[in-house]
Coordinates of C-alpha atoms in Angstrom, one line a residue:
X125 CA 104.0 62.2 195.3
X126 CA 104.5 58.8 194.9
X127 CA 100.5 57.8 194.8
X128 CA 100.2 60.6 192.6
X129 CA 102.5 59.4 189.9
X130 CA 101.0 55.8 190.1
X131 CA 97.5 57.6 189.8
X132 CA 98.2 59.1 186.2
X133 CA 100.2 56.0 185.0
X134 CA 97.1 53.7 185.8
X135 CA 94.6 56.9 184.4
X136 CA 96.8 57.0 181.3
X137 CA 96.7 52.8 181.2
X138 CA 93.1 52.8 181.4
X139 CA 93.2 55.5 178.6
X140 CA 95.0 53.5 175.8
X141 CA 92.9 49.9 176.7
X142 CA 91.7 49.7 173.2
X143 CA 87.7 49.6 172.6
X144 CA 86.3 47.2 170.0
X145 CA 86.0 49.8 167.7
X146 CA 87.2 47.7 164.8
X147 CA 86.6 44.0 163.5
X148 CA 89.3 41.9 164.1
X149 CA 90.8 39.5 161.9
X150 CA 93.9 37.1 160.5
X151 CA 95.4 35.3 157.4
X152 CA 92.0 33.0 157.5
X153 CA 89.5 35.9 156.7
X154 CA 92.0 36.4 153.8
X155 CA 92.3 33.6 151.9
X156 CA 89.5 33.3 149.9
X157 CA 86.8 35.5 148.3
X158 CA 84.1 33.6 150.8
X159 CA 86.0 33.7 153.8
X160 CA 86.2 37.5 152.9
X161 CA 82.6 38.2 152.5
X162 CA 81.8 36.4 155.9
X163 CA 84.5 39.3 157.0
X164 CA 82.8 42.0 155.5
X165 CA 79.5 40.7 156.7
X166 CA 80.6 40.7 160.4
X167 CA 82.0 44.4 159.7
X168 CA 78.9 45.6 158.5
X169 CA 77.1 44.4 161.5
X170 CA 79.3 45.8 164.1
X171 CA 79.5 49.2 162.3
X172 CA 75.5 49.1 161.7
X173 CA 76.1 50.0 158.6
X174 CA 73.5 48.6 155.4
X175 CA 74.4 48.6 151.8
X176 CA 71.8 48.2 148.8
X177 CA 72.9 45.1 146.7
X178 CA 74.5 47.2 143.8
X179 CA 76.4 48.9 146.0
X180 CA 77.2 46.1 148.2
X181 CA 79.4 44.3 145.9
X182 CA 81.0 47.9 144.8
X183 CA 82.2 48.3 148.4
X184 CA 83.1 44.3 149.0
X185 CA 86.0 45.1 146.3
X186 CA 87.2 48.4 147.9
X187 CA 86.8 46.4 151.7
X188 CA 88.9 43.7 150.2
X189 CA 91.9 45.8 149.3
X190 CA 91.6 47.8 152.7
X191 CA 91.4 44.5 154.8
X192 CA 94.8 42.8 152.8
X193 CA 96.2 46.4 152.8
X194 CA 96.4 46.7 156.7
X195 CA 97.1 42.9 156.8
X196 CA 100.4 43.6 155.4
X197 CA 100.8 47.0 156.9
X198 CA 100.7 45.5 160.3
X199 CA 103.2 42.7 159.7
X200 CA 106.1 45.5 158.9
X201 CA 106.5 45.6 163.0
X202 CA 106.3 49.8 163.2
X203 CA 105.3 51.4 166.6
X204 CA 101.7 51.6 165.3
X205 CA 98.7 49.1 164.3
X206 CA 95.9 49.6 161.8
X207 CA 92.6 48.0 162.3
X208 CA 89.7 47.7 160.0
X209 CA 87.6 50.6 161.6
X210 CA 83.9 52.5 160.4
X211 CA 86.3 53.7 157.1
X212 CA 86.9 49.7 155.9
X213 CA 84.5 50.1 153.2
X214 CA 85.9 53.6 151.8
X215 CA 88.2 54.6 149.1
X216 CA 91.2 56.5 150.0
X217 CA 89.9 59.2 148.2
X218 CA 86.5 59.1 149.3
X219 CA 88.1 59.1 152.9
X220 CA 90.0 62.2 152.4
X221 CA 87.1 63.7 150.4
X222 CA 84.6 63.3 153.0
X223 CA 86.8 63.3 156.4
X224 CA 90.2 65.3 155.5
X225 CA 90.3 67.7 152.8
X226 CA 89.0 71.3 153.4
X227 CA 88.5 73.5 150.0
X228 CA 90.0 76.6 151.7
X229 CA 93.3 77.2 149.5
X230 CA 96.0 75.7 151.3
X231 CA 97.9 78.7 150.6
X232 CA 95.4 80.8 152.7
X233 CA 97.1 78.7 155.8
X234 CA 100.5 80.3 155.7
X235 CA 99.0 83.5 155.2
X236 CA 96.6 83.3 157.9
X237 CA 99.5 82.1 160.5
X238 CA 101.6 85.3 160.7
X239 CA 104.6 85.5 161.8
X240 CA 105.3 87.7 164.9
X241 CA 107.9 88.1 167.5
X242 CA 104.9 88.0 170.0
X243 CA 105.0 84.8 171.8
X244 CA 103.7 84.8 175.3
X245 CA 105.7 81.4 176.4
X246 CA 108.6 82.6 174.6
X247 CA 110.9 82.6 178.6
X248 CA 109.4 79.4 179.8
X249 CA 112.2 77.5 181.0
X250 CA 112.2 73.7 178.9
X251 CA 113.9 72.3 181.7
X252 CA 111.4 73.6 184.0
X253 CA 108.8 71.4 182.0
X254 CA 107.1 68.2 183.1
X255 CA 108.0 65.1 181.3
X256 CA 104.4 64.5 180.6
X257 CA 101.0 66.4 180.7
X258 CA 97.6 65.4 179.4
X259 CA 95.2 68.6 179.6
X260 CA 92.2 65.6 179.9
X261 CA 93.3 64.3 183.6
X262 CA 92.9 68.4 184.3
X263 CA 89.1 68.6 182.7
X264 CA 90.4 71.2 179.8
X265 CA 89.3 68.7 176.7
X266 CA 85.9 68.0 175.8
X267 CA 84.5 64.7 174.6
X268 CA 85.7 63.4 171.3
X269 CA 83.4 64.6 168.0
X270 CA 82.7 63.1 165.0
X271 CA 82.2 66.1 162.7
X272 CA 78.7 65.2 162.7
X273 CA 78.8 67.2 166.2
X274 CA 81.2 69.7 164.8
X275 CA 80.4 73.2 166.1
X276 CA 77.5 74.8 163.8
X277 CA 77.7 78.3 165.1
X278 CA 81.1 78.4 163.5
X279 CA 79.8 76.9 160.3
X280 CA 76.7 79.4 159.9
X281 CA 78.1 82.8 161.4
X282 CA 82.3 82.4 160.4
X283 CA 81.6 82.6 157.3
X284 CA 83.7 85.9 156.3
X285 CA 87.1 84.1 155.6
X286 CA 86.0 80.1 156.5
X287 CA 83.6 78.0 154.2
X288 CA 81.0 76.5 156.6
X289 CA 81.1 72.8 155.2
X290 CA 83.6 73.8 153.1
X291 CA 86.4 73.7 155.5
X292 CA 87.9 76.8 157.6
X293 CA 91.1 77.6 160.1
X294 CA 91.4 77.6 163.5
X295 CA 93.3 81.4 163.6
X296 CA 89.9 82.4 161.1
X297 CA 87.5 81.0 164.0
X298 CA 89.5 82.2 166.8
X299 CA 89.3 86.0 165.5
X300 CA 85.2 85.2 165.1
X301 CA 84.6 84.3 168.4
X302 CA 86.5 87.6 169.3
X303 CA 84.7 89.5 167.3
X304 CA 81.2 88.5 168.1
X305 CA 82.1 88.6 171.6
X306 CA 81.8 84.7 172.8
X307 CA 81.0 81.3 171.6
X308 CA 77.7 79.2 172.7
X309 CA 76.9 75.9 174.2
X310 CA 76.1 73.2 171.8
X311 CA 73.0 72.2 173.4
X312 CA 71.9 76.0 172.3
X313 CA 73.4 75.6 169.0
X314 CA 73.6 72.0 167.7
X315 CA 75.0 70.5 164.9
X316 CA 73.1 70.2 161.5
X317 CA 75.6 69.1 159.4
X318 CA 74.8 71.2 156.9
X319 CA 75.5 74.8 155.8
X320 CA 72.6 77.1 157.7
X321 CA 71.7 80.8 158.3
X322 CA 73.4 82.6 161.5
X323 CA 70.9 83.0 164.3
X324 CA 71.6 86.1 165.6
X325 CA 69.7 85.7 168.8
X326 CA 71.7 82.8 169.8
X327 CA 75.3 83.5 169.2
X328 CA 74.8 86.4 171.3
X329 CA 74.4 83.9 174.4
X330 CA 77.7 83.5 174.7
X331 CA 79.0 81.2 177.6
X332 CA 82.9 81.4 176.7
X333 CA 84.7 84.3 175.6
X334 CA 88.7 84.9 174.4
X335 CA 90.3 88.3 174.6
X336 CA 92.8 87.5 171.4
X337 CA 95.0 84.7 169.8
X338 CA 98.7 84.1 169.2
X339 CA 100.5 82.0 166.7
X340 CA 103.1 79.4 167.9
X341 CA 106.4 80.5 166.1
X342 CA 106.4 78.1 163.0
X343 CA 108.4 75.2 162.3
X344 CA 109.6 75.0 165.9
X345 CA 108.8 71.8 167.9
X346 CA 110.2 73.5 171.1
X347 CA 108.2 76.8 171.9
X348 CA 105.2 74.1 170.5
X349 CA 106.2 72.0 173.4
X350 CA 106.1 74.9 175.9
X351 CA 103.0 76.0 174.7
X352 CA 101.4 72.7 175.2
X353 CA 102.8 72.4 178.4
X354 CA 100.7 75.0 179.2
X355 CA 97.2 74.9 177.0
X356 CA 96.0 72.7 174.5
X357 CA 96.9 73.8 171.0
X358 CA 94.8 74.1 167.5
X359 CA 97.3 72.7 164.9
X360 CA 96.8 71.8 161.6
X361 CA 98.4 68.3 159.9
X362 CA 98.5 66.1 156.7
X363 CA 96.2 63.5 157.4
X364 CA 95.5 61.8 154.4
X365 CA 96.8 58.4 153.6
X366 CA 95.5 54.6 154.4
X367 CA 98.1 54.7 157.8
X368 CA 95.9 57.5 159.0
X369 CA 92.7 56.2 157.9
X370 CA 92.8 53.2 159.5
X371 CA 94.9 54.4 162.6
X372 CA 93.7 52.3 165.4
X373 CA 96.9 52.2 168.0
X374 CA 100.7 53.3 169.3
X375 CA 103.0 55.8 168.2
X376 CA 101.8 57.4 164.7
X377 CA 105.6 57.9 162.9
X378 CA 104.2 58.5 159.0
X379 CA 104.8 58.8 156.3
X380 CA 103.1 61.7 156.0
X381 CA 103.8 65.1 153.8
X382 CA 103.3 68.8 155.1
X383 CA 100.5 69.6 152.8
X384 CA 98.4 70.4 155.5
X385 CA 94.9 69.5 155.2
X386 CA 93.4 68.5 158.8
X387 CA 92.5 70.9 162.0
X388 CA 92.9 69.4 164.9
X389 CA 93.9 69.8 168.7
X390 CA 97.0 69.4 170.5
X391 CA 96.5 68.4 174.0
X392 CA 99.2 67.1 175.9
X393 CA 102.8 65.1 175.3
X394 CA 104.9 62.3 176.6
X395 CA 107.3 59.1 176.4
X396 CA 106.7 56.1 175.1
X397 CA 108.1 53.2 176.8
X398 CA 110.3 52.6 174.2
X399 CA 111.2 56.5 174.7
X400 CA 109.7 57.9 171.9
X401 CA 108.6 61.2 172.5
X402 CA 105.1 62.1 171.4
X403 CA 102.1 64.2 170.9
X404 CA 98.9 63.5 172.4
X405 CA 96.5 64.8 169.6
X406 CA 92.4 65.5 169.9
X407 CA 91.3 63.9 166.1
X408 CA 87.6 65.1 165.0
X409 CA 86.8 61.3 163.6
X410 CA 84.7 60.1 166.6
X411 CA 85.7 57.8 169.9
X412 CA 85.5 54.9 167.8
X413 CA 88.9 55.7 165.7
X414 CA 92.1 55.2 166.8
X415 CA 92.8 55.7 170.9
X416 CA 89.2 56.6 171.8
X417 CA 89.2 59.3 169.1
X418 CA 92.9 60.3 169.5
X419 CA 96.2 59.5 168.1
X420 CA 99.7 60.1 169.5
X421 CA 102.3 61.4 166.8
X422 CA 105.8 61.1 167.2
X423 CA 107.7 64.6 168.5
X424 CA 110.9 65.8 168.1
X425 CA 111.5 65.0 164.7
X426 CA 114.6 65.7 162.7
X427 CA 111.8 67.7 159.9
X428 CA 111.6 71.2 161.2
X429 CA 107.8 71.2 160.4
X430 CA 107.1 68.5 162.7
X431 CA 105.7 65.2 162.0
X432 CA 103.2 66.0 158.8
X433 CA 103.3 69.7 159.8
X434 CA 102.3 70.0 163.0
X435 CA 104.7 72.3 163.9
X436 CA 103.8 74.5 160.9
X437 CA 100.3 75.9 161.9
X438 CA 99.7 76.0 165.4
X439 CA 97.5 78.8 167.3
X440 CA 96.1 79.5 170.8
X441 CA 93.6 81.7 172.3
X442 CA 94.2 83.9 175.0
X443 CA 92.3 85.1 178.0
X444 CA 92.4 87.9 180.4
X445 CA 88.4 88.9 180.9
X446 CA 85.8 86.6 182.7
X447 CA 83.1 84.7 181.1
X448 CA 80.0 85.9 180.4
X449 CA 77.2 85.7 183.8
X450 CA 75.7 82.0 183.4
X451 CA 72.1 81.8 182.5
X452 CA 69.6 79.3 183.8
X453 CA 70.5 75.9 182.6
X454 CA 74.0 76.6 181.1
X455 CA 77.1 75.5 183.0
X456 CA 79.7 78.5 183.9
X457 CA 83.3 77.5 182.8
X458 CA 86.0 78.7 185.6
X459 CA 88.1 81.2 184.2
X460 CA 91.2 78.9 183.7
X461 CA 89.3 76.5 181.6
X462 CA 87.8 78.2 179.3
X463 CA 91.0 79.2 177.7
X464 CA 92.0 75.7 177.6
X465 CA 88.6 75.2 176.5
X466 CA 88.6 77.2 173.5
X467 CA 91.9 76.0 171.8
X468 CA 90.4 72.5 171.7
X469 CA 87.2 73.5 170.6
X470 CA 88.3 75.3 167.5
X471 CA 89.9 73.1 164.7
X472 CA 86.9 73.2 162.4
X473 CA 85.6 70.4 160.1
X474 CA 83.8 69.5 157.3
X475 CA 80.3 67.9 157.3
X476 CA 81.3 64.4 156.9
X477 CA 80.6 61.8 154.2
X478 CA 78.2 59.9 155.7
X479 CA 78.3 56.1 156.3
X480 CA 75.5 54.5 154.1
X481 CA 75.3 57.1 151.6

């Protein structure tokens, strides 16, 4: 038991050994205009990223303001650090245009997210819990997307009540892949980023199917936590905001609103060593923000909505039926994971605002 234990701590310490994913910098880089175009230079280089002169010097002013902006953020000592990541050249607006907001009324969430008394996890027994679980260490959670690898079936073909590029919800996707009887691989239906025509002929090649979904009752952290204990989760948040763009490490505590705005996965909880409890949430932003494309957000909040609403939205599928017979050259999920599979797959993005563009 013992080896076990020290098997996940040293997993989960491998986990959160940060990748250069960001440009690193201090005071020095700050304290004159030069000093801060030799920053932005060596940001541009390590993000590949070319600007045309005119446009250059537009985005050297916005850079400037985001590089003092999380100087001073990370001197306030909070249980999270910001870092000048791919977004160090974007507005906050042209962040949350191209990476956060989704056009579906936000309205449409609540009405979508019904309430019911029917909650399979309802007589789990919270003591009966484990103290932590991370669905990755079981092989439930996919690799990390950059909603340039979002999944285009569901942007094509769910496009009854979600908006393709537009945005969608997860409880919207979930009752399309019921409905049409399964969901594809990605290597049969890649990503375009772009709004396309359904094929037919390929979303009836279905490698994972889900026999219904259920809706977490709202606003409650606990029957969240024994859901997750359990599956991964689709959960929507507020994600907007400089603290969330530039995210890079540590205990996300806000500030945040619930004017949810984000889709995004729930997959597994713990303690901080400072014993804050938290989330361990699957972002759709790429490996290179944050933890290796996630973020952990604080749990147990005194807000009944959770931190930034993630208690307000959340949704899982369920399965009783097997998958569909594997065909030559796909892979055929066991039973188990393919439910676990599904939650994670489904919080749906936007295309994404290009860096360069």
């Amino acid at each position: 038991m013992e080896k076990i234990l020290f098997l996940v701590i040293l997993l989960l310490a491998i986990s959160f050994i940060p990748h250069i994913t960001s440009v690193p910098f201090d005071e020095r880089d700050l304290r004159s205009d030069e000093s801060l175009w030799d920053l932005y230079e060596r940001w541009q280089r390590h993000h590949a990223v070319a600007r045309e002169h005119q446009e250059k010097q537009k985005r050297f002013s916005v850079f400037k303001e985001n590089a003092k902006f999380i100087h001073e953020f990370n001197k306030q000592g909070k249980p999270y650090k910001l870092a000048l990541n791919k977004f160090g050249d974007l507005t906050k607006e042209e962040f949350e245009s191209g990476y956060v907001g989704s056009r579906v009324h936000k309205r449409k969430m609540f009405l979508s997210h019904t309430n019911t008394n029917k909650f399979m996890y309802d007589s789990v027994n919270v003591r009966d819990l484990p103290e932590f679980i991370d669905w990755r260490l079981k092989g439930a959670v996919t690799n990390v997307k950059d909603q340039k690898t979002c999944e285009q079936e569901l942007i094509d073909c769910d496009t009854s009540d979600n908006q393709g590029c537009s945005g969608g919800l997860m409880v919207d996707a979930f009752k399309f892949i019921e409905k049409s009887g399964g969901v594809t691989t990605e290597s049969d239906y890649p990503y375009r980023a772009t709004n396309g025509t359904c094929n037919a002929m390929k979303i009836k090649s279905s490698v994972v199917v889900i026999d219904g979904h259920e809706d977490v009752p709202e606003n409650n952290e606990l029957a969240l936590l024994k859901t997750v204990a359990n599956q991964p989760v689709s959960v929507a948040i507020e994600a907007s905001g400089q603290p969330f763009q530039f995210y890079s490490q540590g205990v996300f505590t806000g500030n945040c609103s619930t004017e949810l705005s984000h889709g995004v996965a729930i997959v597994g909880y713990g303690i901080d060593k400072d014993n804050t409890k938290y989330w361990i949430v699957k972002n759709s932003w790429g490996p290179d923000w944050g933890e290796q494309g996630y973020i952990r957000m604080q749990r147990n909040v005194k807000a009944k909505e959770g931190l930034c609403g993630i208690a307000m939205a959340a949704s899982y599928p369920i399965k009783t039926s097997p998958n569909p017979p594997s065909r030559k050259g796909n892979i055929s999920l066991p039973h188990r994971l393919s439910n676990l599979y599904a939650a994670e797959l489904v919080h749906t993005c936007p295309c994404s605002l290009a860096q360069g563009t």
